Coordinates of C-alpha atoms in Angstrom, one line a residue:
M20 CA -112.8 141.6 67.9
E21 CA -112.7 143.7 70.9
P22 CA -114.5 146.9 71.0
G23 CA -111.4 148.7 72.1
R24 CA -109.3 147.3 68.9
R25 CA -111.6 148.7 66.0
D26 CA -109.8 152.1 65.7
S27 CA -106.4 149.9 64.5
L28 CA -108.3 148.2 61.8
A29 CA -107.4 150.5 58.9
L30 CA -104.3 148.8 58.2
L31 CA -105.9 145.3 58.7
T32 CA -105.9 144.7 54.9
D33 CA -103.9 143.5 51.9
L34 CA -101.0 145.7 50.5
Y35 CA -102.6 145.4 47.1
Q36 CA -105.5 147.6 48.2
F37 CA -103.3 150.5 48.6
T38 CA -101.2 149.9 45.3
M39 CA -104.8 149.6 43.6
A40 CA -105.6 152.8 45.5
Y41 CA -102.5 154.6 44.1
G42 CA -103.4 153.6 40.4
Y43 CA -107.0 155.0 40.8
W44 CA -105.5 158.2 42.0
R45 CA -103.0 158.4 39.5
A46 CA -105.7 158.1 36.7
G47 CA -107.9 160.6 38.4
R48 CA -110.5 158.0 39.2
Q49 CA -110.4 157.9 42.8
R50 CA -114.0 159.6 43.2
E51 CA -115.5 157.7 40.6
P52 CA -119.0 156.3 42.1
A53 CA -118.5 152.6 42.5
E54 CA -120.4 149.5 44.1
F55 CA -119.1 146.3 45.1
E56 CA -121.0 143.2 46.6
L57 CA -119.9 140.7 49.3
F58 CA -121.2 137.2 48.9
F59 CA -120.1 133.4 48.9
R60 CA -120.4 130.9 46.1
R61 CA -121.4 127.7 47.7
C62 CA -123.3 127.2 50.9
P63 CA -120.8 126.0 53.8
F64 CA -120.6 122.3 55.0
R65 CA -122.3 121.2 51.9
G66 CA -125.4 122.3 53.1
G67 CA -128.2 124.3 52.0
F68 CA -128.0 127.7 53.8
A69 CA -125.7 130.2 55.9
L70 CA -126.7 132.5 58.7
S71 CA -125.1 136.1 57.9
A72 CA -123.0 137.5 60.8
G73 CA -120.6 140.0 61.4
L74 CA -122.5 143.2 60.4
G75 CA -122.2 145.0 63.7
E76 CA -118.3 144.6 63.7
C77 CA -118.4 146.0 60.1
L78 CA -120.5 149.2 61.1
A79 CA -118.1 149.8 64.0
F80 CA -115.0 149.4 61.5
L81 CA -116.8 151.8 59.0
R82 CA -117.5 154.5 61.8
A83 CA -114.0 154.5 62.9
F84 CA -112.3 154.1 59.6
R85 CA -109.5 156.6 59.0
L86 CA -105.8 156.7 58.4
R87 CA -104.1 158.4 61.1
E88 CA -100.6 159.7 60.8
P89 CA -98.8 156.7 62.0
E90 CA -100.2 154.4 59.5
I91 CA -99.5 156.9 57.0
E92 CA -95.9 156.7 57.9
Y93 CA -96.1 153.0 58.0
L94 CA -97.5 153.0 54.4
Q95 CA -94.7 155.4 53.0
S96 CA -92.0 152.8 54.7
V97 CA -93.5 149.8 53.0
L98 CA -94.7 151.3 49.5
P99 CA -92.4 152.0 46.4
S100 CA -90.5 155.3 47.3
T101 CA -91.4 156.5 43.5
M102 CA -95.1 157.0 44.8
E103 CA -95.9 160.7 44.9
K104 CA -96.1 162.3 48.2
A105 CA -99.4 163.8 47.2
F106 CA -101.0 160.5 47.3
F107 CA -100.3 159.9 51.2
D108 CA -101.7 163.5 51.5
Y109 CA -104.9 162.6 50.0
L110 CA -105.0 159.2 52.3
R111 CA -105.2 161.4 54.8
T112 CA -108.4 162.9 54.0
V113 CA -109.8 159.5 53.1
D114 CA -112.8 158.2 55.5
A115 CA -116.1 156.3 55.1
S116 CA -118.2 159.6 55.0
E117 CA -119.3 159.0 51.5
V118 CA -119.9 155.0 51.8
T119 CA -123.2 153.6 51.9
V120 CA -123.6 149.9 53.0
S121 CA -127.0 147.9 52.6
S122 CA -127.2 144.5 54.3
V123 CA -129.3 141.5 55.3
P124 CA -130.2 141.9 58.8
E125 CA -127.8 140.2 60.6
G126 CA -128.9 136.6 61.7
S127 CA -130.6 136.3 58.4
I128 CA -130.6 133.0 56.2
V129 CA -128.5 133.7 52.9
F130 CA -127.8 131.9 50.1
A131 CA -125.0 131.4 47.3
T132 CA -124.4 134.4 44.9
V133 CA -126.8 136.7 46.9
P134 CA -125.1 139.5 48.3
L135 CA -124.7 139.8 52.2
L136 CA -123.2 143.2 52.0
Q137 CA -123.8 146.0 49.1
V138 CA -120.9 148.8 49.3
K139 CA -121.3 152.0 47.4
G140 CA -119.1 154.9 47.5
P141 CA -115.8 156.6 45.8
L142 CA -113.9 153.7 43.8
L143 CA -110.7 154.4 45.7
V144 CA -112.7 154.2 49.5
V145 CA -114.6 151.1 48.7
Q146 CA -111.9 149.4 47.2
I147 CA -109.6 149.8 50.4
L148 CA -112.5 148.3 52.4
E149 CA -112.5 145.1 51.0
T150 CA -110.1 142.9 52.8
T151 CA -111.5 143.9 56.2
L152 CA -115.1 143.6 55.5
L153 CA -114.4 140.2 54.2
C154 CA -112.5 139.4 57.4
L155 CA -115.1 140.6 59.7
V156 CA -117.9 138.6 57.7
N157 CA -116.5 135.4 56.9
Y158 CA -115.8 133.5 60.0
A159 CA -118.5 135.2 61.7
S160 CA -120.8 133.9 59.3
L161 CA -119.0 130.6 59.2
V162 CA -119.4 129.8 62.8
A163 CA -122.9 131.1 63.1
T164 CA -123.8 128.6 60.6
N165 CA -121.9 125.8 62.2
A166 CA -123.5 126.5 65.5
A167 CA -127.0 126.3 63.7
R168 CA -126.4 123.2 62.4
F169 CA -125.4 121.7 65.8
R170 CA -128.4 123.2 67.1
M171 CA -130.7 121.4 64.5
L172 CA -129.1 118.3 65.2
A173 CA -129.5 118.6 69.2
G174 CA -133.1 119.7 68.7
P175 CA -134.9 122.6 70.5
D176 CA -134.8 121.1 73.9
K177 CA -131.0 120.3 74.6
K178 CA -128.9 123.1 76.1
L179 CA -125.7 123.6 74.3
L180 CA -122.6 125.1 75.9
E181 CA -119.7 126.4 73.6
L182 CA -116.4 125.5 75.2
G183 CA -113.8 126.1 72.2
L184 CA -111.6 128.8 73.5
R185 CA -108.9 126.8 74.2
R186 CA -108.8 125.3 70.9
A187 CA -109.8 128.4 68.9
Q188 CA -107.5 130.3 66.4
G189 CA -106.0 132.8 68.8
P190 CA -108.0 135.2 71.1
D191 CA -109.9 136.8 68.3
G192 CA -111.0 133.6 67.0
G193 CA -112.0 132.6 70.7
L194 CA -114.2 135.4 71.2
S195 CA -115.7 135.6 67.6
A196 CA -116.6 131.9 68.0
S197 CA -118.3 132.5 71.4
K198 CA -120.1 135.6 70.0
Y199 CA -121.5 133.9 66.8
S200 CA -122.2 130.5 68.0
Y201 CA -124.5 132.2 70.3
I202 CA -126.0 133.9 67.4
G203 CA -126.4 130.5 65.7
G204 CA -128.6 128.7 68.5
F205 CA -125.9 128.1 71.7
D206 CA -127.2 128.7 75.1
W207 CA -124.0 129.5 77.0
T208 CA -120.2 129.9 76.6
S209 CA -117.3 129.0 79.0
N210 CA -115.4 132.2 77.6
V211 CA -115.3 134.8 80.6
L212 CA -114.3 137.6 78.6
A213 CA -117.0 136.9 75.6
G214 CA -119.6 137.3 78.4
K215 CA -118.1 140.6 79.7
L216 CA -117.9 141.9 76.0
Y217 CA -120.9 140.9 74.4
G218 CA -123.3 139.5 76.9
V219 CA -123.2 135.9 76.0
P220 CA -124.3 134.1 79.3
V221 CA -121.4 131.8 80.7
R222 CA -121.1 128.6 82.2
G223 CA -118.7 126.4 83.8
T224 CA -118.0 124.3 87.0
V225 CA -114.6 122.2 87.3
A226 CA -112.1 120.2 85.4
H227 CA -110.8 116.7 86.3
S228 CA -107.5 118.6 87.5
Y229 CA -109.9 119.9 90.6
I230 CA -111.0 116.2 91.1
M231 CA -107.6 114.7 90.9
S232 CA -106.1 117.5 93.2
F233 CA -107.7 115.9 96.4
S234 CA -106.4 112.6 97.7
S235 CA -108.2 112.1 101.1
L236 CA -111.1 113.2 103.1
A237 CA -108.8 115.1 105.5
E238 CA -108.2 117.7 102.7
V239 CA -111.8 119.0 102.8
Q240 CA -111.7 122.6 104.6
P241 CA -114.2 124.0 105.6
R242 CA -116.2 121.0 106.5
T243 CA -119.5 122.8 107.6
L244 CA -122.6 124.1 105.7
K245 CA -125.6 125.9 106.6
P246 CA -128.8 124.3 105.9
L247 CA -131.0 126.7 103.2
D248 CA -133.7 127.2 105.9
G249 CA -131.5 127.2 109.0
D250 CA -128.6 129.0 110.9
E251 CA -126.4 126.4 112.4
P252 CA -123.9 125.0 110.4
V253 CA -123.8 121.2 110.0
D254 CA -120.6 119.3 109.5
F255 CA -121.2 118.4 105.9
L256 CA -118.4 115.5 105.5
P257 CA -119.7 112.9 107.8
L258 CA -123.4 113.8 106.3
A259 CA -122.0 112.8 102.8
E260 CA -120.3 109.8 104.1
S261 CA -123.2 108.7 105.7
W262 CA -125.2 108.8 102.4
L263 CA -122.1 107.3 100.6
R264 CA -122.8 104.2 102.5
R265 CA -126.3 104.0 101.9
V266 CA -126.0 104.7 98.1
C267 CA -123.2 101.9 97.6
Q268 CA -125.6 99.2 99.3
T269 CA -128.3 100.4 96.9
L270 CA -126.3 100.3 93.9
R271 CA -124.3 97.1 95.2
V272 CA -120.9 99.2 94.8
P273 CA -118.2 98.1 97.1
H274 CA -117.8 100.9 99.5
D275 CA -114.1 100.2 99.9
R276 CA -113.4 100.9 96.3
V277 CA -115.0 104.1 96.0
N278 CA -112.4 106.7 95.4
H279 CA -112.0 109.0 98.6
G280 CA -110.0 111.8 97.1
E281 CA -112.9 112.2 94.5
L282 CA -115.5 112.2 97.4
A283 CA -113.4 115.0 98.8
A284 CA -113.6 116.9 95.8
F285 CA -116.9 116.7 95.5
V286 CA -117.8 117.6 99.1
S287 CA -115.5 120.4 99.1
Y288 CA -117.0 122.0 95.9
A289 CA -120.5 121.5 97.2
I290 CA -119.7 123.4 100.4
A291 CA -118.3 126.2 98.2
F292 CA -121.5 126.1 95.8
P293 CA -124.5 124.5 97.4
H294 CA -126.8 126.3 95.0
N295 CA -124.7 125.3 91.8
F296 CA -123.0 121.7 92.6
Q297 CA -122.5 119.6 89.4
G298 CA -120.2 116.5 89.5
L299 CA -117.8 115.7 86.8
V300 CA -117.9 111.8 87.3
D301 CA -115.3 110.1 85.0
T302 CA -112.1 111.0 86.6
Y303 CA -111.7 107.4 87.8
S304 CA -114.5 104.8 87.4
I305 CA -117.9 106.4 86.4
M306 CA -120.1 103.5 87.9
G307 CA -117.6 102.3 90.6
S308 CA -116.6 105.5 91.9
G309 CA -117.9 108.8 90.3
I310 CA -121.6 108.2 90.3
P311 CA -121.8 106.7 94.0
N312 CA -119.8 109.7 95.1
F313 CA -121.9 112.2 93.3
C314 CA -125.3 110.6 94.3
A315 CA -124.0 110.6 98.0
V316 CA -123.1 114.3 97.9
A317 CA -126.1 115.3 96.2
L318 CA -128.6 113.3 98.4
A319 CA -126.7 115.2 101.5
L320 CA -127.1 118.4 99.8
N321 CA -130.9 117.6 99.4
Q322 CA -131.0 116.8 103.1
L323 CA -130.0 120.4 104.0
G324 CA -132.6 121.9 101.2
Y325 CA -130.4 122.4 98.1
R326 CA -130.8 121.0 94.8
T327 CA -127.7 120.0 92.6
V328 CA -127.6 121.3 88.9
G329 CA -126.3 118.5 87.3
I330 CA -123.6 115.6 86.3
R331 CA -121.1 115.9 83.5
V332 CA -119.4 112.9 81.7
D333 CA -116.3 113.8 79.6
S334 CA -115.4 110.4 78.1
G335 CA -116.5 107.1 76.7
D336 CA -119.5 106.1 75.0
L337 CA -121.6 109.4 76.0
G338 CA -125.0 107.9 75.1
K339 CA -124.6 104.6 76.8
Q340 CA -123.5 105.9 80.1
A341 CA -125.9 108.5 80.1
R342 CA -128.9 105.9 80.0
E343 CA -126.9 104.2 82.8
I344 CA -126.5 107.4 84.8
R345 CA -130.3 108.0 84.4
Q346 CA -131.1 104.4 85.5
V347 CA -129.1 105.0 88.8
L348 CA -130.7 108.5 89.2
R349 CA -134.3 107.1 88.9
T350 CA -133.2 104.0 91.4
C351 CA -131.9 106.7 93.8
S352 CA -135.1 108.9 93.6
A353 CA -137.5 105.7 94.2
D354 CA -135.5 104.2 97.1
F355 CA -134.5 107.4 98.8
Q356 CA -138.1 109.0 98.1
V357 CA -136.6 111.9 96.4
P358 CA -138.5 112.6 93.2
W359 CA -136.5 115.6 91.5
F360 CA -133.5 113.4 91.8
A361 CA -134.7 111.2 88.7
T362 CA -134.5 114.4 86.7
I363 CA -131.2 115.5 87.4
P364 CA -129.7 117.1 84.2
I365 CA -126.8 115.1 82.5
A366 CA -124.2 117.0 80.6
V367 CA -121.9 115.4 78.1
S368 CA -118.7 116.8 76.3
N369 CA -115.7 115.0 74.7
D370 CA -114.6 116.1 71.2
I371 CA -118.3 116.1 70.1
S372 CA -118.7 116.5 66.1
E373 CA -121.7 116.6 64.0
R374 CA -121.6 113.0 63.1
N375 CA -121.4 111.7 66.6
L376 CA -123.8 114.2 67.8
E377 CA -126.2 112.9 65.1
E378 CA -125.7 109.3 66.4
L379 CA -126.4 110.5 69.9
M380 CA -129.7 111.9 68.9
Q381 CA -130.8 108.7 67.1
E382 CA -130.1 106.7 70.2
G383 CA -133.0 108.0 72.5
N384 CA -130.5 109.3 74.9
E385 CA -131.0 110.7 78.3
I386 CA -128.9 113.7 77.5
D387 CA -129.9 117.4 78.7
M388 CA -126.9 119.5 78.0
I389 CA -123.9 119.1 75.4
G390 CA -120.7 120.9 75.6
I391 CA -119.0 121.5 72.1
G392 CA -115.5 122.8 71.5
T393 CA -113.3 122.1 68.7
N394 CA -115.5 121.0 66.2
L395 CA -117.5 124.1 66.6
V396 CA -115.0 126.9 66.8
T397 CA -112.4 125.4 64.2
C398 CA -115.1 124.4 61.6
P399 CA -113.2 121.4 60.4
L400 CA -115.5 120.5 57.8
Q401 CA -114.9 123.9 56.1
P402 CA -112.6 126.2 57.3
S403 CA -113.2 129.1 55.2
L404 CA -116.8 130.5 54.1
G405 CA -114.9 131.6 50.9
C406 CA -116.8 135.3 50.8
V407 CA -115.8 137.5 47.9
Y408 CA -116.1 141.0 47.2
K409 CA -116.6 141.9 43.6
L410 CA -117.0 145.0 41.5
V411 CA -120.7 145.2 40.1
K412 CA -120.8 149.0 38.9
V413 CA -118.4 151.9 38.3
H414 CA -119.1 155.3 36.8
G415 CA -122.6 154.1 36.0
C416 CA -121.5 151.2 34.2
P417 CA -122.6 147.6 35.2
K418 CA -119.7 145.3 35.4
L419 CA -119.4 141.6 34.8
K420 CA -116.2 139.3 35.6
L421 CA -115.7 136.9 32.6
T422 CA -114.0 133.6 33.4
E423 CA -113.8 130.2 32.2
D424 CA -115.3 129.1 35.7
E425 CA -119.0 129.3 35.4
E426 CA -119.3 129.5 39.3
K427 CA -116.8 132.7 39.3
M428 CA -118.9 134.8 37.1
T429 CA -120.6 137.7 38.8
I430 CA -123.9 139.3 38.5
P431 CA -123.8 142.8 37.0
G432 CA -125.1 146.1 38.1
S433 CA -126.9 147.8 41.1
K434 CA -129.5 145.4 42.3
V435 CA -132.4 144.7 44.6
V436 CA -133.0 141.3 46.4
Y437 CA -136.3 140.1 47.0
R438 CA -137.4 137.2 48.9
L439 CA -140.3 135.4 48.0
S440 CA -142.5 133.1 50.0
N441 CA -145.3 130.9 49.1
A442 CA -148.7 130.1 50.5
T443 CA -147.5 128.1 53.8
G444 CA -145.3 131.1 55.0
L445 CA -141.7 129.4 53.6
A446 CA -139.2 131.2 51.6
F447 CA -138.7 129.4 48.1
M448 CA -136.8 132.0 46.1
D449 CA -134.4 134.8 46.3
L450 CA -135.1 137.0 43.1
M451 CA -132.4 139.6 41.9
A452 CA -133.5 142.6 40.0
L453 CA -132.0 145.7 38.7
E454 CA -132.6 148.8 40.8
E455 CA -134.5 150.7 38.3
E456 CA -137.1 147.5 37.8
P457 CA -140.6 147.5 39.3
P458 CA -140.7 145.2 42.4
P459 CA -142.6 142.1 42.0
R460 CA -146.0 142.0 43.9
A461 CA -147.4 139.5 46.0
G462 CA -149.9 137.4 44.2
Q463 CA -148.8 138.6 40.8
E464 CA -147.3 136.2 38.4
V465 CA -143.3 137.2 37.6
A466 CA -141.0 135.6 35.1
V467 CA -137.6 134.3 36.3
R468 CA -134.3 132.6 35.3
L469 CA -132.9 130.3 37.7
L470 CA -129.0 130.9 38.1
G471 CA -126.9 127.9 36.8
R472 CA -129.7 126.8 34.6
S473 CA -130.0 127.0 30.8
E474 CA -133.8 126.5 30.7
E475 CA -136.4 129.0 29.6
A476 CA -137.8 131.3 31.9
R477 CA -140.5 130.4 34.4
R478 CA -143.3 131.8 35.9
V479 CA -143.9 132.1 39.7
T480 CA -146.5 133.7 41.8
P481 CA -145.4 134.8 45.4
T482 CA -147.8 134.8 48.3
A483 CA -145.3 137.4 50.1
V484 CA -142.3 139.4 48.9
E485 CA -139.8 141.0 51.2
I486 CA -137.1 143.1 50.2
L487 CA -133.8 141.4 51.7
H488 CA -131.6 144.3 52.2
R489 CA -131.7 147.4 54.2
T490 CA -129.5 150.5 54.2
Y491 CA -127.3 150.2 57.5
F492 CA -124.5 152.9 57.2
K493 CA -124.9 156.3 55.4
D494 CA -123.0 159.6 55.6
G495 CA -120.5 158.4 58.0
Q496 CA -122.8 157.1 60.3
V497 CA -125.1 153.9 61.2
C498 CA -128.8 154.9 60.2
Q499 CA -130.6 151.9 61.7
V500 CA -131.3 151.1 65.5
L501 CA -128.9 147.9 65.8
P502 CA -130.2 145.1 68.1
G503 CA -128.7 143.4 70.7
L504 CA -127.2 139.8 70.7
L505 CA -130.2 138.1 72.0
E506 CA -132.3 139.9 69.4
I507 CA -130.1 138.6 66.6
K508 CA -130.2 135.2 67.8
S509 CA -133.9 135.4 67.9
H510 CA -134.0 136.7 64.5
A511 CA -131.5 133.8 63.2
H512 CA -134.0 131.4 64.8
A513 CA -137.2 133.0 63.1
S514 CA -135.2 133.3 59.8
L515 CA -134.7 129.7 59.9
S516 CA -138.1 128.5 60.7
M517 CA -139.0 130.2 57.2
L518 CA -137.1 127.8 55.4
S519 CA -138.4 124.5 54.3
P520 CA -136.9 121.3 56.0
A521 CA -135.9 120.0 52.6
H522 CA -133.5 123.0 52.4
K523 CA -132.3 122.7 56.0
R524 CA -131.3 119.4 55.6
L525 CA -127.9 118.9 56.7
Q526 CA -126.9 116.2 54.1
D527 CA -128.1 116.5 50.7
P528 CA -130.1 119.4 50.8
E529 CA -132.7 120.4 48.3
P530 CA -131.1 123.6 46.5
Y531 CA -132.8 127.1 47.3
Q532 CA -133.7 128.7 44.3
V533 CA -132.0 132.0 43.3
A534 CA -133.2 133.7 40.3
V535 CA -132.5 136.9 38.5
T536 CA -135.5 138.8 36.5
E537 CA -135.8 138.7 32.6
K538 CA -134.1 142.2 32.4
L539 CA -130.9 141.1 34.7
H540 CA -130.9 138.0 32.6
F541 CA -130.5 139.7 29.4
L542 CA -128.0 142.3 30.7
L543 CA -125.8 139.1 31.7
S544 CA -126.5 137.3 28.5
D545 CA -125.5 140.4 26.3
L546 CA -122.4 141.0 28.4
R547 CA -121.2 137.3 27.9
R548 CA -122.2 137.4 24.5
S549 CA -120.4 140.7 23.4
S550 CA -117.3 139.3 25.4
R551 CA -116.9 136.5 22.7
T552 CA -116.8 139.3 19.7
L553 CA -114.4 141.8 21.1
S554 CA -112.5 144.0 18.3
P555 CA -109.0 142.6 17.1
P556 CA -107.3 145.4 19.1
V557 CA -109.2 144.6 22.1
E558 CA -108.6 140.8 21.7
R559 CA -104.9 141.4 21.1
A560 CA -104.5 143.6 24.2
A561 CA -106.2 141.0 26.2
E562 CA -103.7 138.1 24.8
E563 CA -100.7 140.1 25.6
G564 CA -101.3 139.5 29.2
C565 CA -103.2 142.4 30.4
G566 CA -104.7 140.9 33.5
I567 CA -107.4 142.3 35.7
V568 CA -106.1 144.9 37.6
T569 CA -108.8 147.3 37.5
P570 CA -112.1 147.1 35.8
V571 CA -112.4 149.6 33.0
C572 CA -115.2 150.5 30.9
L573 CA -114.7 149.8 27.1
S574 CA -116.3 153.1 25.9
N575 CA -113.9 155.4 27.9
P576 CA -110.5 156.1 26.4
L577 CA -107.7 154.0 28.0
S578 CA -104.7 155.3 29.5
P579 CA -101.8 153.4 28.4
T580 CA -100.5 152.8 32.0
I581 CA -103.5 151.0 32.7
P582 CA -103.8 147.4 31.9
L583 CA -107.1 146.4 29.9
S584 CA -109.2 144.0 31.9
N585 CA -111.6 141.5 30.8
T586 CA -114.5 143.2 32.6
L587 CA -117.0 144.9 30.4
C588 CA -119.3 147.8 30.6
W589 CA -123.0 147.4 29.7
E590 CA -123.5 150.9 28.7
S591 CA -120.9 150.5 25.9
L592 CA -122.5 147.6 24.2
R593 CA -125.9 148.6 23.9

């Protein structure tokens, strides 16, 4: 999202947030203290982790959050005319000045059911924030995670270029992809606006259209180029032609079959960018034209003191072609006594996916840089992270969502999350505890219950304990110094290094352990058990179609206008 557009996000939400807000207001509950958590239920791409991203955008949104007069007028035009005018007067006073947000640092590894964000504040306000926060976190975290997976496949030494803008889901999707793929481990983007807005390094040279636009050597204008250490311009075209004859002889390529329009394009581009010449060599025939033309121009540049920056291939069997190209470069390096020529970087692109990147990396390839677009920015293996935003506490009562789908049950109450590490420095468990509980300590045994398992409590002894969340927003202001994009990227890399290789496997990873303390486990168990023993009047109300409209505490008097939910309050049961 562009910085200048954050002030217009108050209505970037679902209409039912405002109908619920009206329900809270009518019941006099708008200022009840409430807490929501934002999390996902399954790690994306069938992997073992995700990277948290989007926090900076969330904080910018919260700082600017306010319903201005044009927005109030629009809401009045689309909401039922029977709604009281005083409600809209109240909305004019609403902002995030009483909201507190805790979060994992942006770029941290996160796991299913563990909150990325914890949002506290007046019930009406924190309810309205739901959709926007989900929108800002979901895709950002998904594409950062996707980028991290590509980086792990490519290894630490390959350069990765994000070039998915033309395939992205609109301008905002393109900008977000460029920003968050950088956090996930990419080196550059082709997206110029992302470079300007976010400081992501940009790269780019030529497309096939540039090569195809030249038909003959007569189109090369201008023709001269000054040597790097000289003042007198040299006619570069005949210099390149003379090198082409030598290269063709060395490579045993018929000189008359080399495409002269391609040579003209290379020469023209080299004259324009002698320090940054990169040849796109697959417009016609790679070995029959593109490589001889490239080598001729690169060697002519070398004669004048310049070094080319690389070769790019955009079609065919990329691994095989890279090996063949490398052999040609080594041959020219030896025959023409230009040592650096053998190590010219080779870049590839061509709808690269996780699967064919994995195959490329297994082939012992000669590739130095990889451009990835569609399969990075559109995340075809999983188009949404599936984050949810669930009520866990209201008016002092922990809340539990009950459902027949075990995966969709929530973890009630205000919580602190601790990351436990072992003696090797690797994280092995995230432990959720109630806010009032004493923290686990390094070197001391603690009883835990693993989520999703019915086994008895187990005991673990962490070597190190880290509190996962920090308070980033309070009293209407950001209360932490926010890192820059490069620092977030470095944190993401460091965070991933704290995870065992078994948990980082892209296929069939070993599940990372997420657990709750004994006290939180008993709270969860009691709420579940009590849900099965509701009094007959409560059961009847539930059976008569009262759905989850707004969670209520069963110990409180119920307004006949507010449907009863199957969300329970711990305080009413103990």
